[in-house]
PDB file of C-alpha atoms and ligand atoms in Angstrom:
ATOM      1  CA  UNK R 111      -0.217  -0.039  -0.024  1.00 52.00           C
ATOM      2  CA  UNK R 112       1.236   3.415  -1.092  1.00 58.00           C
ATOM      3  CA  UNK R 113       1.832   6.117   1.577  1.00 53.00           C
ATOM      4  CA  UNK R 114      -1.150   7.877   0.077  1.00 58.00           C
ATOM      5  CA  UNK R 115      -3.120   5.034   0.407  1.00 58.00           C
ATOM      6  CA  UNK R 116      -2.508   4.331   4.038  1.00 55.00           C
ATOM      7  CA  UNK R 117      -3.405   8.075   4.730  1.00 52.00           C
ATOM      8  CA  UNK R 118      -6.632   7.556   2.956  1.00 56.00           C
ATOM      9  CA  UNK R 119      -7.244   4.227   4.995  1.00 59.00           C
ATOM     10  CA  UNK R 120      -6.480   6.122   8.192  1.00 61.00           C
ATOM     11  CA  UNK R 121      -7.693   9.533   8.296  1.00 61.00           C
ATOM     12  CA  UNK R 122      -6.895  11.987  11.162  1.00 60.00           C
ATOM     13  CA  UNK R 123      -9.344  11.216  14.060  1.00 65.00           C
ATOM     14  CA  UNK R 124     -12.105  13.540  14.291  1.00 82.00           C
ATOM     15  CA  UNK R 125     -14.859  12.601  17.146  1.00 94.00           C
ATOM     16  CA  UNK R 126     -18.311  13.233  17.596  1.00 97.00           C
ATOM     17  CA  UNK R 127     -19.485  14.627  20.913  1.00 97.00           C
ATOM     18  CA  UNK R 128     -22.783  13.791  21.116  1.00 98.00           C
ATOM     19  CA  UNK R 129     -24.142  11.692  17.960  1.00 98.00           C
ATOM     20  CA  UNK R 130     -23.750   8.150  19.011  1.00 98.00           C
ATOM     21  CA  UNK R 131     -23.014   8.864  22.586  1.00 96.00           C
ATOM     22  CA  UNK R 132     -25.476   6.024  22.945  1.00 98.00           C
ATOM     23  CA  UNK R 133     -25.200   3.704  20.329  1.00 98.00           C
ATOM     24  CA  UNK R 134     -27.232   0.042  19.753  1.00 98.00           C
ATOM     25  CA  UNK R 135     -25.474  -2.372  17.521  1.00 98.00           C
ATOM     26  CA  UNK R 136     -28.044  -5.009  15.851  1.00 98.00           C
ATOM     27  CA  UNK R 137     -26.758  -7.999  13.840  1.00 98.00           C
ATOM     28  CA  UNK R 138     -30.102  -7.493  11.648  1.00 98.00           C
ATOM     29  CA  UNK R 139     -33.608  -5.548  11.699  1.00 98.00           C
ATOM     30  CA  UNK R 140     -36.333  -4.596   9.702  1.00 98.00           C
ATOM     31  CA  UNK R 141     -35.358  -1.045   9.216  1.00 98.00           C
ATOM     32  CA  UNK R 142     -33.174   0.950  11.589  1.00 98.00           C
ATOM     33  CA  UNK R 143     -35.513   4.015  10.954  1.00 98.00           C
ATOM     34  CA  UNK R 144     -37.824   1.825  12.524  1.00 98.00           C
ATOM     35  CA  UNK R 145     -36.003   0.797  15.517  1.00 98.00           C
ATOM     36  CA  UNK R 146     -34.904   4.273  16.045  1.00 98.00           C
ATOM     37  CA  UNK R 147     -38.498   5.602  15.731  1.00 98.00           C
ATOM     38  CA  UNK R 148     -39.595   3.182  18.599  1.00 98.00           C
ATOM     39  CA  UNK R 149     -36.664   4.384  20.471  1.00 98.00           C
ATOM     40  CA  UNK R 150     -37.765   8.141  19.966  1.00 98.00           C
ATOM     41  CA  UNK R 151     -41.023   7.436  20.969  1.00 98.00           C
ATOM     42  CA  UNK R 152     -39.911   5.722  24.030  1.00 98.00           C
ATOM     43  CA  UNK R 153     -38.030   8.656  25.095  1.00 98.00           C
ATOM     44  CA  UNK R 154     -34.453   8.083  23.685  1.00 98.00           C
ATOM     45  CA  UNK R 155     -32.249  10.969  24.191  1.00 97.00           C
ATOM     46  CA  UNK R 156     -30.824  13.407  21.467  1.00 98.00           C
ATOM     47  CA  UNK R 157     -27.918  11.605  19.610  1.00 98.00           C
ATOM     48  CA  UNK R 158     -29.037   8.192  20.042  1.00 98.00           C
ATOM     49  CA  UNK R 159     -27.633   5.887  17.067  1.00 98.00           C
ATOM     50  CA  UNK R 160     -28.684   2.320  16.021  1.00 98.00           C
ATOM     51  CA  UNK R 161     -26.455   0.495  13.752  1.00 98.00           C
ATOM     52  CA  UNK R 162     -27.612  -2.656  11.759  1.00 98.00           C
ATOM     53  CA  UNK R 163     -25.207  -5.220   9.841  1.00 98.00           C
ATOM     54  CA  UNK R 164     -28.148  -5.789   7.889  1.00 98.00           C
ATOM     55  CA  UNK R 165     -31.842  -4.789   7.067  1.00 98.00           C
ATOM     56  CA  UNK R 166     -34.988  -6.986   6.167  1.00 98.00           C
ATOM     57  CA  UNK R 167     -37.208  -4.340   4.855  1.00 98.00           C
ATOM     58  CA  UNK R 168     -34.763  -1.156   4.532  1.00 98.00           C
ATOM     59  CA  UNK R 169     -36.633   1.817   2.957  1.00 98.00           C
ATOM     60  CA  UNK R 170     -35.574   4.789   1.084  1.00 96.00           C
ATOM     61  CA  UNK R 171     -37.356   7.846  -0.210  1.00 92.00           C
ATOM     62  CA  UNK R 172     -40.838   7.959  -1.711  1.00 88.00           C
ATOM     63  CA  UNK R 173     -41.323   4.367  -0.307  1.00 90.00           C
ATOM     64  CA  UNK R 174     -38.443   2.789  -2.401  1.00 94.00           C
ATOM     65  CA  UNK R 175     -37.057  -0.486  -1.263  1.00 96.00           C
ATOM     66  CA  UNK R 176     -33.369  -0.051  -0.017  1.00 96.00           C
ATOM     67  CA  UNK R 177     -31.393  -3.227  -0.618  1.00 95.00           C
ATOM     68  CA  UNK R 178     -29.735  -3.909   2.781  1.00 96.00           C
ATOM     69  CA  UNK R 179     -27.464  -7.252   2.460  1.00 96.00           C
ATOM     70  CA  UNK R 180     -24.442  -7.682   4.926  1.00 96.00           C
ATOM     71  CA  UNK R 181     -21.498  -5.336   3.816  1.00 96.00           C
ATOM     72  CA  UNK R 182     -23.295  -2.212   3.870  1.00 97.00           C
ATOM     73  CA  UNK R 183     -23.736   0.392   6.393  1.00 98.00           C
ATOM     74  CA  UNK R 184     -27.430   0.890   7.695  1.00 98.00           C
ATOM     75  CA  UNK R 185     -27.474   3.810  10.370  1.00 98.00           C
ATOM     76  CA  UNK R 186     -30.395   5.722  12.127  1.00 98.00           C
ATOM     77  CA  UNK R 187     -30.036   8.428  14.631  1.00 98.00           C
ATOM     78  CA  UNK R 188     -32.425   9.906  17.008  1.00 98.00           C
ATOM     79  CA  UNK R 189     -32.399  13.621  17.033  1.00 98.00           C
ATOM     80  CA  UNK R 190     -34.313  16.396  19.194  1.00 98.00           C
ATOM     81  CA  UNK R 191     -33.408  19.769  17.204  1.00 98.00           C
ATOM     82  CA  UNK R 192     -35.004  22.994  18.528  1.00 96.00           C
ATOM     83  CA  UNK R 193     -36.565  23.726  14.902  1.00 97.00           C
ATOM     84  CA  UNK R 194     -40.270  23.793  13.500  1.00 97.00           C
ATOM     85  CA  UNK R 195     -41.520  21.134  11.793  1.00 97.00           C
ATOM     86  CA  UNK R 196     -41.089  22.769   8.217  1.00 95.00           C
ATOM     87  CA  UNK R 197     -37.463  22.919   8.799  1.00 96.00           C
ATOM     88  CA  UNK R 198     -37.016  19.113   8.964  1.00 97.00           C
ATOM     89  CA  UNK R 199     -37.130  18.212   5.294  1.00 95.00           C
ATOM     90  CA  UNK R 200     -34.203  20.501   4.452  1.00 96.00           C
ATOM     91  CA  UNK R 201     -32.014  19.014   7.167  1.00 97.00           C
ATOM     92  CA  UNK R 202     -31.710  16.338   4.453  1.00 97.00           C
ATOM     93  CA  UNK R 203     -29.094  18.827   2.530  1.00 97.00           C
ATOM     94  CA  UNK R 204     -27.114  19.258   6.060  1.00 98.00           C
ATOM     95  CA  UNK R 205     -26.938  15.463   6.487  1.00 98.00           C
ATOM     96  CA  UNK R 206     -25.739  15.069   3.003  1.00 98.00           C
ATOM     97  CA  UNK R 207     -23.181  17.282   3.313  1.00 98.00           C
ATOM     98  CA  UNK R 208     -21.700  15.087   6.558  1.00 98.00           C
ATOM     99  CA  UNK R 209     -22.104  12.134   4.629  1.00 98.00           C
ATOM    100  CA  UNK R 210     -20.156  13.631   1.297  1.00 98.00           C
ATOM    101  CA  UNK R 211     -17.356  14.874   3.588  1.00 98.00           C
ATOM    102  CA  UNK R 212     -16.938  11.432   5.313  1.00 98.00           C
ATOM    103  CA  UNK R 213     -16.745   9.678   2.098  1.00 98.00           C
ATOM    104  CA  UNK R 214     -14.159  12.128   0.495  1.00 98.00           C
ATOM    105  CA  UNK R 215     -12.032  11.879   3.603  1.00 97.00           C
ATOM    106  CA  UNK R 216     -11.629   8.201   2.585  1.00 97.00           C
ATOM    107  CA  UNK R 217     -10.756   9.327  -0.934  1.00 97.00           C
ATOM    108  CA  UNK R 218     -13.928   8.698  -2.767  1.00 98.00           C
ATOM    109  CA  UNK R 219     -14.692  11.639  -5.164  1.00 97.00           C
ATOM    110  CA  UNK R 220     -18.322  11.767  -3.659  1.00 98.00           C
ATOM    111  CA  UNK R 221     -20.752  14.478  -5.012  1.00 96.00           C
ATOM    112  CA  UNK R 222     -24.542  15.468  -4.174  1.00 96.00           C
ATOM    113  CA  UNK R 223     -27.228  14.927  -5.859  1.00 93.00           C
ATOM    114  CA  UNK R 224     -30.632  16.558  -4.894  1.00 93.00           C
ATOM    115  CA  UNK R 225     -31.975  16.189  -2.362  1.00 92.00           C
ATOM    116  CA  UNK R 226     -30.785  12.880  -0.640  1.00 93.00           C
ATOM    117  CA  UNK R 227     -28.195  11.167  -3.117  1.00 95.00           C
ATOM    118  CA  UNK R 228     -24.614  10.660  -2.790  1.00 97.00           C
ATOM    119  CA  UNK R 229     -22.755   9.685  -6.345  1.00 95.00           C
ATOM    120  CA  UNK R 230     -19.320   8.752  -7.543  1.00 96.00           C
ATOM    121  CA  UNK R 231     -19.324   8.901 -11.197  1.00 92.00           C
ATOM    122  CA  UNK R 232     -23.112   8.940 -11.349  1.00 89.00           C
ATOM    123  CA  UNK R 233     -23.362   5.563  -9.489  1.00 94.00           C
ATOM    124  CA  UNK R 234     -25.142   5.752  -6.082  1.00 96.00           C
ATOM    125  CA  UNK R 235     -22.999   5.387  -3.060  1.00 97.00           C
ATOM    126  CA  UNK R 236     -25.147   6.206  -0.018  1.00 98.00           C
ATOM    127  CA  UNK R 237     -28.681   8.087   0.690  1.00 97.00           C
ATOM    128  CA  UNK R 238     -30.403   9.687   3.332  1.00 98.00           C
ATOM    129  CA  UNK R 239     -34.035   9.301   4.850  1.00 98.00           C
ATOM    130  CA  UNK R 240     -35.177  11.844   7.437  1.00 98.00           C
ATOM    131  CA  UNK R 241     -38.532  11.326   9.074  1.00 98.00           C
ATOM    132  CA  UNK R 242     -40.220  13.432  11.640  1.00 98.00           C
ATOM    133  CA  UNK R 243     -42.256  12.316  14.838  1.00 98.00           C
ATOM    134  CA  UNK R 244     -44.412  15.435  15.528  1.00 97.00           C
ATOM    135  CA  UNK R 245     -47.749  16.247  17.561  1.00 95.00           C
ATOM    136  CA  UNK R 246     -49.654  18.759  15.499  1.00 93.00           C
ATOM    137  CA  UNK R 247     -47.078  21.526  14.330  1.00 93.00           C
ATOM    138  CA  UNK R 248     -44.800  20.539  17.485  1.00 95.00           C
ATOM    139  CA  UNK R 249     -41.902  18.421  16.504  1.00 98.00           C
ATOM    140  CA  UNK R 250     -41.062  15.772  19.084  1.00 98.00           C
ATOM    141  CA  UNK R 251     -37.951  14.064  17.126  1.00 98.00           C
ATOM    142  CA  UNK R 252     -36.559  13.479  13.826  1.00 98.00           C
ATOM    143  CA  UNK R 253     -34.950  10.097  12.658  1.00 98.00           C
ATOM    144  CA  UNK R 254     -32.062  10.597  10.237  1.00 98.00           C
ATOM    145  CA  UNK R 255     -31.409   7.332   8.176  1.00 98.00           C
ATOM    146  CA  UNK R 256     -28.105   6.578   6.653  1.00 98.00           C
ATOM    147  CA  UNK R 257     -27.397   3.965   4.109  1.00 98.00           C
ATOM    148  CA  UNK R 258     -23.932   3.469   2.568  1.00 98.00           C
ATOM    149  CA  UNK R 259     -22.619   0.700   0.274  1.00 97.00           C
ATOM    150  CA  UNK R 260     -19.614  -0.135   2.073  1.00 97.00           C
ATOM    151  CA  UNK R 261     -17.869  -3.204   0.957  1.00 94.00           C
ATOM    152  CA  UNK R 262     -20.366  -5.056  -1.192  1.00 87.00           C
ATOM    153  CA  UNK R 263     -23.137  -4.078  -3.682  1.00 92.00           C
ATOM    154  CA  UNK R 264     -26.749  -5.335  -3.503  1.00 85.00           C
ATOM    155  CA  UNK R 265     -27.085  -7.687  -6.801  1.00 85.00           C
ATOM    156  CA  UNK R 266     -30.230  -5.734  -7.924  1.00 87.00           C
ATOM    157  CA  UNK R 267     -28.258  -2.292  -8.041  1.00 89.00           C
ATOM    158  CA  UNK R 268     -24.922  -3.470  -9.260  1.00 85.00           C
ATOM    159  CA  UNK R 269     -25.126  -1.399 -12.350  1.00 88.00           C
ATOM    160  CA  UNK R 270     -26.339   1.760 -10.935  1.00 92.00           C
ATOM    161  CA  UNK R 271     -24.721   1.625  -7.510  1.00 96.00           C
ATOM    162  CA  UNK R 272     -20.706   2.036  -6.271  1.00 97.00           C
ATOM    163  CA  UNK R 273     -19.256   0.702  -2.966  1.00 97.00           C
ATOM    164  CA  UNK R 274     -16.976   2.919  -0.912  1.00 98.00           C
ATOM    165  CA  UNK R 275     -14.301   0.371  -1.251  1.00 97.00           C
ATOM    166  CA  UNK R 276     -14.243   0.631  -5.187  1.00 97.00           C
ATOM    167  CA  UNK R 277     -15.054   4.601  -5.003  1.00 97.00           C
ATOM    168  CA  UNK R 278     -11.932   4.909  -2.714  1.00 97.00           C
ATOM    169  CA  UNK R 279      -9.871   2.146  -4.393  1.00 96.00           C
ATOM    170  CA  UNK R 280      -9.184   0.760  -0.910  1.00 95.00           C
ATOM    171  CA  UNK R 281     -10.647  -1.221   1.807  1.00 94.00           C
ATOM    172  CA  UNK R 282     -12.337   0.902   4.555  1.00 96.00           C
ATOM    173  CA  UNK R 283     -12.490  -0.095   8.065  1.00 96.00           C
ATOM    174  CA  UNK R 284     -16.000   0.201   9.049  1.00 97.00           C
ATOM    175  CA  UNK R 285     -15.490   1.592  12.452  1.00 97.00           C
ATOM    176  CA  UNK R 286     -13.281   4.356  11.050  1.00 96.00           C
ATOM    177  CA  UNK R 287     -15.972   5.263   8.678  1.00 97.00           C
ATOM    178  CA  UNK R 288     -18.531   5.472  11.370  1.00 98.00           C
ATOM    179  CA  UNK R 289     -16.589   7.772  13.344  1.00 97.00           C
ATOM    180  CA  UNK R 290     -16.037  10.139  10.631  1.00 97.00           C
ATOM    181  CA  UNK R 291     -19.571   9.907   9.374  1.00 98.00           C
ATOM    182  CA  UNK R 292     -20.845  10.964  13.094  1.00 98.00           C
ATOM    183  CA  UNK R 293     -18.383  13.695  13.719  1.00 98.00           C
ATOM    184  CA  UNK R 294     -19.187  15.121  10.332  1.00 98.00           C
ATOM    185  CA  UNK R 295     -22.648  14.745  10.221  1.00 98.00           C
ATOM    186  CA  UNK R 296     -22.734  16.231  13.861  1.00 98.00           C
ATOM    187  CA  UNK R 297     -20.800  19.303  12.631  1.00 98.00           C
ATOM    188  CA  UNK R 298     -23.545  19.938  10.004  1.00 98.00           C
ATOM    189  CA  UNK R 299     -26.646  19.333  11.994  1.00 98.00           C
ATOM    190  CA  UNK R 300     -25.118  21.897  14.594  1.00 98.00           C
ATOM    191  CA  UNK R 301     -24.679  24.437  11.778  1.00 98.00           C
ATOM    192  CA  UNK R 302     -28.080  24.074  10.248  1.00 98.00           C
ATOM    193  CA  UNK R 303     -29.779  24.075  13.830  1.00 98.00           C
ATOM    194  CA  UNK R 304     -27.724  26.894  14.864  1.00 97.00           C
ATOM    195  CA  UNK R 305     -27.295  29.063  11.788  1.00 97.00           C
ATOM    196  CA  UNK R 306     -29.799  27.830   9.393  1.00 97.00           C
ATOM    197  CA  UNK R 307     -30.008  27.142   5.454  1.00 97.00           C
ATOM    198  CA  UNK R 308     -27.895  29.933   4.742  1.00 96.00           C
ATOM    199  CA  UNK R 309     -24.953  28.074   6.104  1.00 96.00           C
ATOM    200  CA  UNK R 310     -25.984  24.956   4.342  1.00 97.00           C
ATOM    201  CA  UNK R 311     -26.802  25.964   0.920  1.00 97.00           C
ATOM    202  CA  UNK R 312     -23.209  27.427  -0.499  1.00 97.00           C
ATOM    203  CA  UNK R 313     -21.687  24.091   1.126  1.00 97.00           C
ATOM    204  CA  UNK R 314     -24.038  22.010  -0.659  1.00 97.00           C
ATOM    205  CA  UNK R 315     -23.646  23.668  -3.811  1.00 96.00           C
ATOM    206  CA  UNK R 316     -19.947  23.628  -3.758  1.00 97.00           C
ATOM    207  CA  UNK R 317     -20.471  19.550  -3.573  1.00 97.00           C
ATOM    208  CA  UNK R 318     -23.112  19.250  -5.792  1.00 95.00           C
ATOM    209  CA  UNK R 319     -22.789  17.134  -9.133  1.00 92.00           C
ATOM    210  CA  UNK R 320     -22.186  19.281 -12.073  1.00 89.00           C
ATOM    211  CA  UNK R 321     -23.854  18.942 -15.516  1.00 89.00           C
ATOM    212  CA  UNK R 322     -27.360  17.424 -13.920  1.00 90.00           C
ATOM    213  CA  UNK R 323     -30.837  18.226 -15.576  1.00 90.00           C
ATOM    214  CA  UNK R 324     -34.160  17.592 -13.998  1.00 89.00           C
ATOM    215  CA  UNK R 325     -37.494  16.589 -15.206  1.00 90.00           C
ATOM    216  CA  UNK R 326     -40.376  18.334 -12.806  1.00 88.00           C
ATOM    217  CA  UNK R 327     -43.919  19.274 -13.174  1.00 85.00           C
ATOM    218  CA  UNK R 328     -44.366  23.057 -12.516  1.00 80.00           C
ATOM    219  CA  UNK R 329     -47.756  24.406 -12.191  1.00 81.00           C
ATOM    220  CA  UNK R 330     -49.263  21.249 -13.676  1.00 84.00           C
ATOM    221  CA  UNK R 331     -47.128  21.314 -16.898  1.00 86.00           C
ATOM    222  CA  UNK R 332     -44.154  19.239 -17.771  1.00 89.00           C
ATOM    223  CA  UNK R 333     -40.738  20.850 -17.496  1.00 90.00           C
ATOM    224  CA  UNK R 334     -37.217  19.611 -18.272  1.00 92.00           C
ATOM    225  CA  UNK R 335     -34.299  21.931 -17.323  1.00 92.00           C
ATOM    226  CA  UNK R 336     -30.591  22.350 -16.409  1.00 93.00           C
ATOM    227  CA  UNK R 337     -30.064  22.040 -12.688  1.00 93.00           C
ATOM    228  CA  UNK R 338     -28.267  25.494 -11.623  1.00 94.00           C
ATOM    229  CA  UNK R 339     -28.316  25.043  -7.878  1.00 93.00           C
ATOM    230  CA  UNK R 340     -30.555  25.640  -4.763  1.00 95.00           C
ATOM    231  CA  UNK R 341     -32.900  28.507  -3.696  1.00 94.00           C
ATOM    232  CA  UNK R 342     -32.610  30.071  -0.232  1.00 94.00           C
ATOM    233  CA  UNK R 343     -35.545  27.580   1.320  1.00 92.00           C
ATOM    234  CA  UNK R 344     -33.268  24.477  -0.490  1.00 92.00           C
ATOM    235  CA  UNK R 345     -35.850  24.070  -3.566  1.00 91.00           C
ATOM    236  CA  UNK R 346     -34.011  22.990  -6.442  1.00 92.00           C
ATOM    237  CA  UNK R 347     -33.413  25.808  -9.341  1.00 93.00           C
ATOM    238  CA  UNK R 348     -33.628  25.048 -13.053  1.00 92.00           C
ATOM    239  CA  UNK R 349     -33.011  26.585 -16.085  1.00 94.00           C
ATOM    240  CA  UNK R 350     -35.234  26.018 -19.016  1.00 92.00           C
ATOM    241  CA  UNK R 351     -34.325  26.153 -22.927  1.00 91.00           C
ATOM    242  CA  UNK R 352     -35.413  29.844 -22.991  1.00 93.00           C
ATOM    243  CA  UNK R 353     -33.236  30.625 -19.857  1.00 95.00           C
ATOM    244  CA  UNK R 354     -36.150  31.113 -17.674  1.00 94.00           C
ATOM    245  CA  UNK R 355     -35.332  29.771 -14.008  1.00 94.00           C
ATOM    246  CA  UNK R 356     -38.113  27.439 -12.236  1.00 91.00           C
ATOM    247  CA  UNK R 357     -38.178  26.472  -8.489  1.00 90.00           C
ATOM    248  CA  UNK R 358     -39.002  22.855  -7.997  1.00 88.00           C
ATOM    249  CA  UNK R 359     -39.702  20.977  -4.786  1.00 80.00           C
ATOM    250  CA  UNK R 360     -39.000  17.574  -3.758  1.00 72.00           C
ATOM    251  CA  UNK R 361     -41.736  14.897  -5.222  1.00 67.00           C
ATOM    252  CA  UNK R 362     -42.260  16.813  -8.301  1.00 68.00           C
ATOM    253  CA  UNK R 363     -38.786  16.378  -9.535  1.00 80.00           C
ATOM    254  CA  UNK R 364     -36.435  13.914 -11.132  1.00 84.00           C
ATOM    255  CA  UNK R 365     -32.773  14.607 -11.230  1.00 85.00           C
ATOM    256  CA  UNK R 366     -31.275  12.898 -14.607  1.00 84.00           C
ATOM    257  CA  UNK R 367     -28.359  13.193 -16.916  1.00 77.00           C
ATOM    258  CA  UNK R 368     -28.792  15.406 -19.716  1.00 68.00           C
ATOM    259  CA  UNK R 369     -28.215  12.574 -22.206  1.00 50.00           C
ATOM    260  CA  UNK R 370     -31.468  10.905 -20.919  1.00 50.00           C
ATOM    261  CA  UNK R 371     -33.338  14.011 -22.022  1.00 45.00           C
ATOM    262  CA  UNK R 372     -33.320  14.638 -26.187  1.00 39.00           C
ATOM    263  CA  UNK R 373     -34.241  17.892 -25.371  1.00 38.00           C
ATOM    264  CA  UNK R 374     -31.148  19.133 -23.743  1.00 36.00           C
TER     265      UNK R 374
HETATM  266  C1  LIG J 654     -32.615   6.903  -0.360  1.00 62.17           C
HETATM  267  O1  LIG J 654     -31.820   7.104  -0.784  1.00 62.17           O
HETATM  268  O2  LIG J 654     -33.743   6.617  -0.892  1.00 62.17           O
HETATM  269  C2  LIG J 654     -32.520   6.839   1.175  1.00 62.17           C
HETATM  270  C3  LIG J 654     -32.187   5.505   1.685  1.00 62.17           C
HETATM  271  C4  LIG J 654     -31.891   5.520   3.147  1.00 62.17           C
HETATM  272  C5  LIG J 654     -31.711   3.963   3.470  1.00 62.17           C
HETATM  273  C6  LIG J 654     -31.206   4.195   4.868  1.00 62.17           C
HETATM  274  S1  LIG J 654     -30.291   2.589   5.330  1.00 62.17           S
HETATM  275  C7  LIG J 654     -30.552   3.101   7.250  1.00 62.17           C
HETATM  276  C8  LIG J 654     -32.196   4.023   7.227  1.00 62.17           C
HETATM  277  N1  LIG J 654     -33.229   2.610   7.411  1.00 62.17           N
HETATM  278  C9  LIG J 654     -34.035   2.512   6.597  1.00 62.17           C
HETATM  279  O3  LIG J 654     -34.846   1.787   6.116  1.00 62.17           O
HETATM  280  N2  LIG J 654     -33.577   3.524   5.451  1.00 62.17           N
HETATM  281  C10 LIG J 654     -32.707   4.201   5.806  1.00 62.17           C
END
């Protein structure tokens, strides 16, 4: 192993202070987000983390299945931030930055794809699923789920996904990665809760995948445009063929490579 590879395999220590201060390790579960959700309802404290070696029913955004065999990292955290309920969805952006930085620390050239994907060369390395527990408008807890393809790839996504080992070009120690991930995600959660989205958006845009397009529905009409960045509230900004900028929100939009769309 070269000196550079050694450095990448063992980045400088950086410790989380509260994220993971309580940690539950499971060989297998249905979904760590469900486990963390149960713990949150039972009063688990801010920063409690659940990690599983495999999940039977891992889930992603929009009800998609998150294939979760052994060899991946499946981690969920219970947070009790003092933010309004409407501020929960953009927290995904802050978590993504921490996740991206953790992967880059180990040499993976990772970039962010709105709203919750981490990519390496168009292949998915990791994803974030943020869920809120609330009573009316009062936020009780946030469950932050992070799935990372660490050593192996689920067969079903072998064409479209990439493992951290492949992206970094070296085997990554699972515990070293978890330590980096918790420390970096903690830092960005603190920034988001303490300062707000204005501290997150420039950092997210710096790490954003370039050259992407998106298909969206705006005021009931289909639109395809070039991704130009984020608006002040975290909405995605698209430029159409006429040069006009449109705001689109999660749920109405699919981010794609321009080659997928003949019109761009
Ligand atoms: C996505 O890309 O759509 C989000 C994927 C999130 C997967 C993680 S794995 C840990 C946690 N438990 C789940 O069931 N989902 C999240």
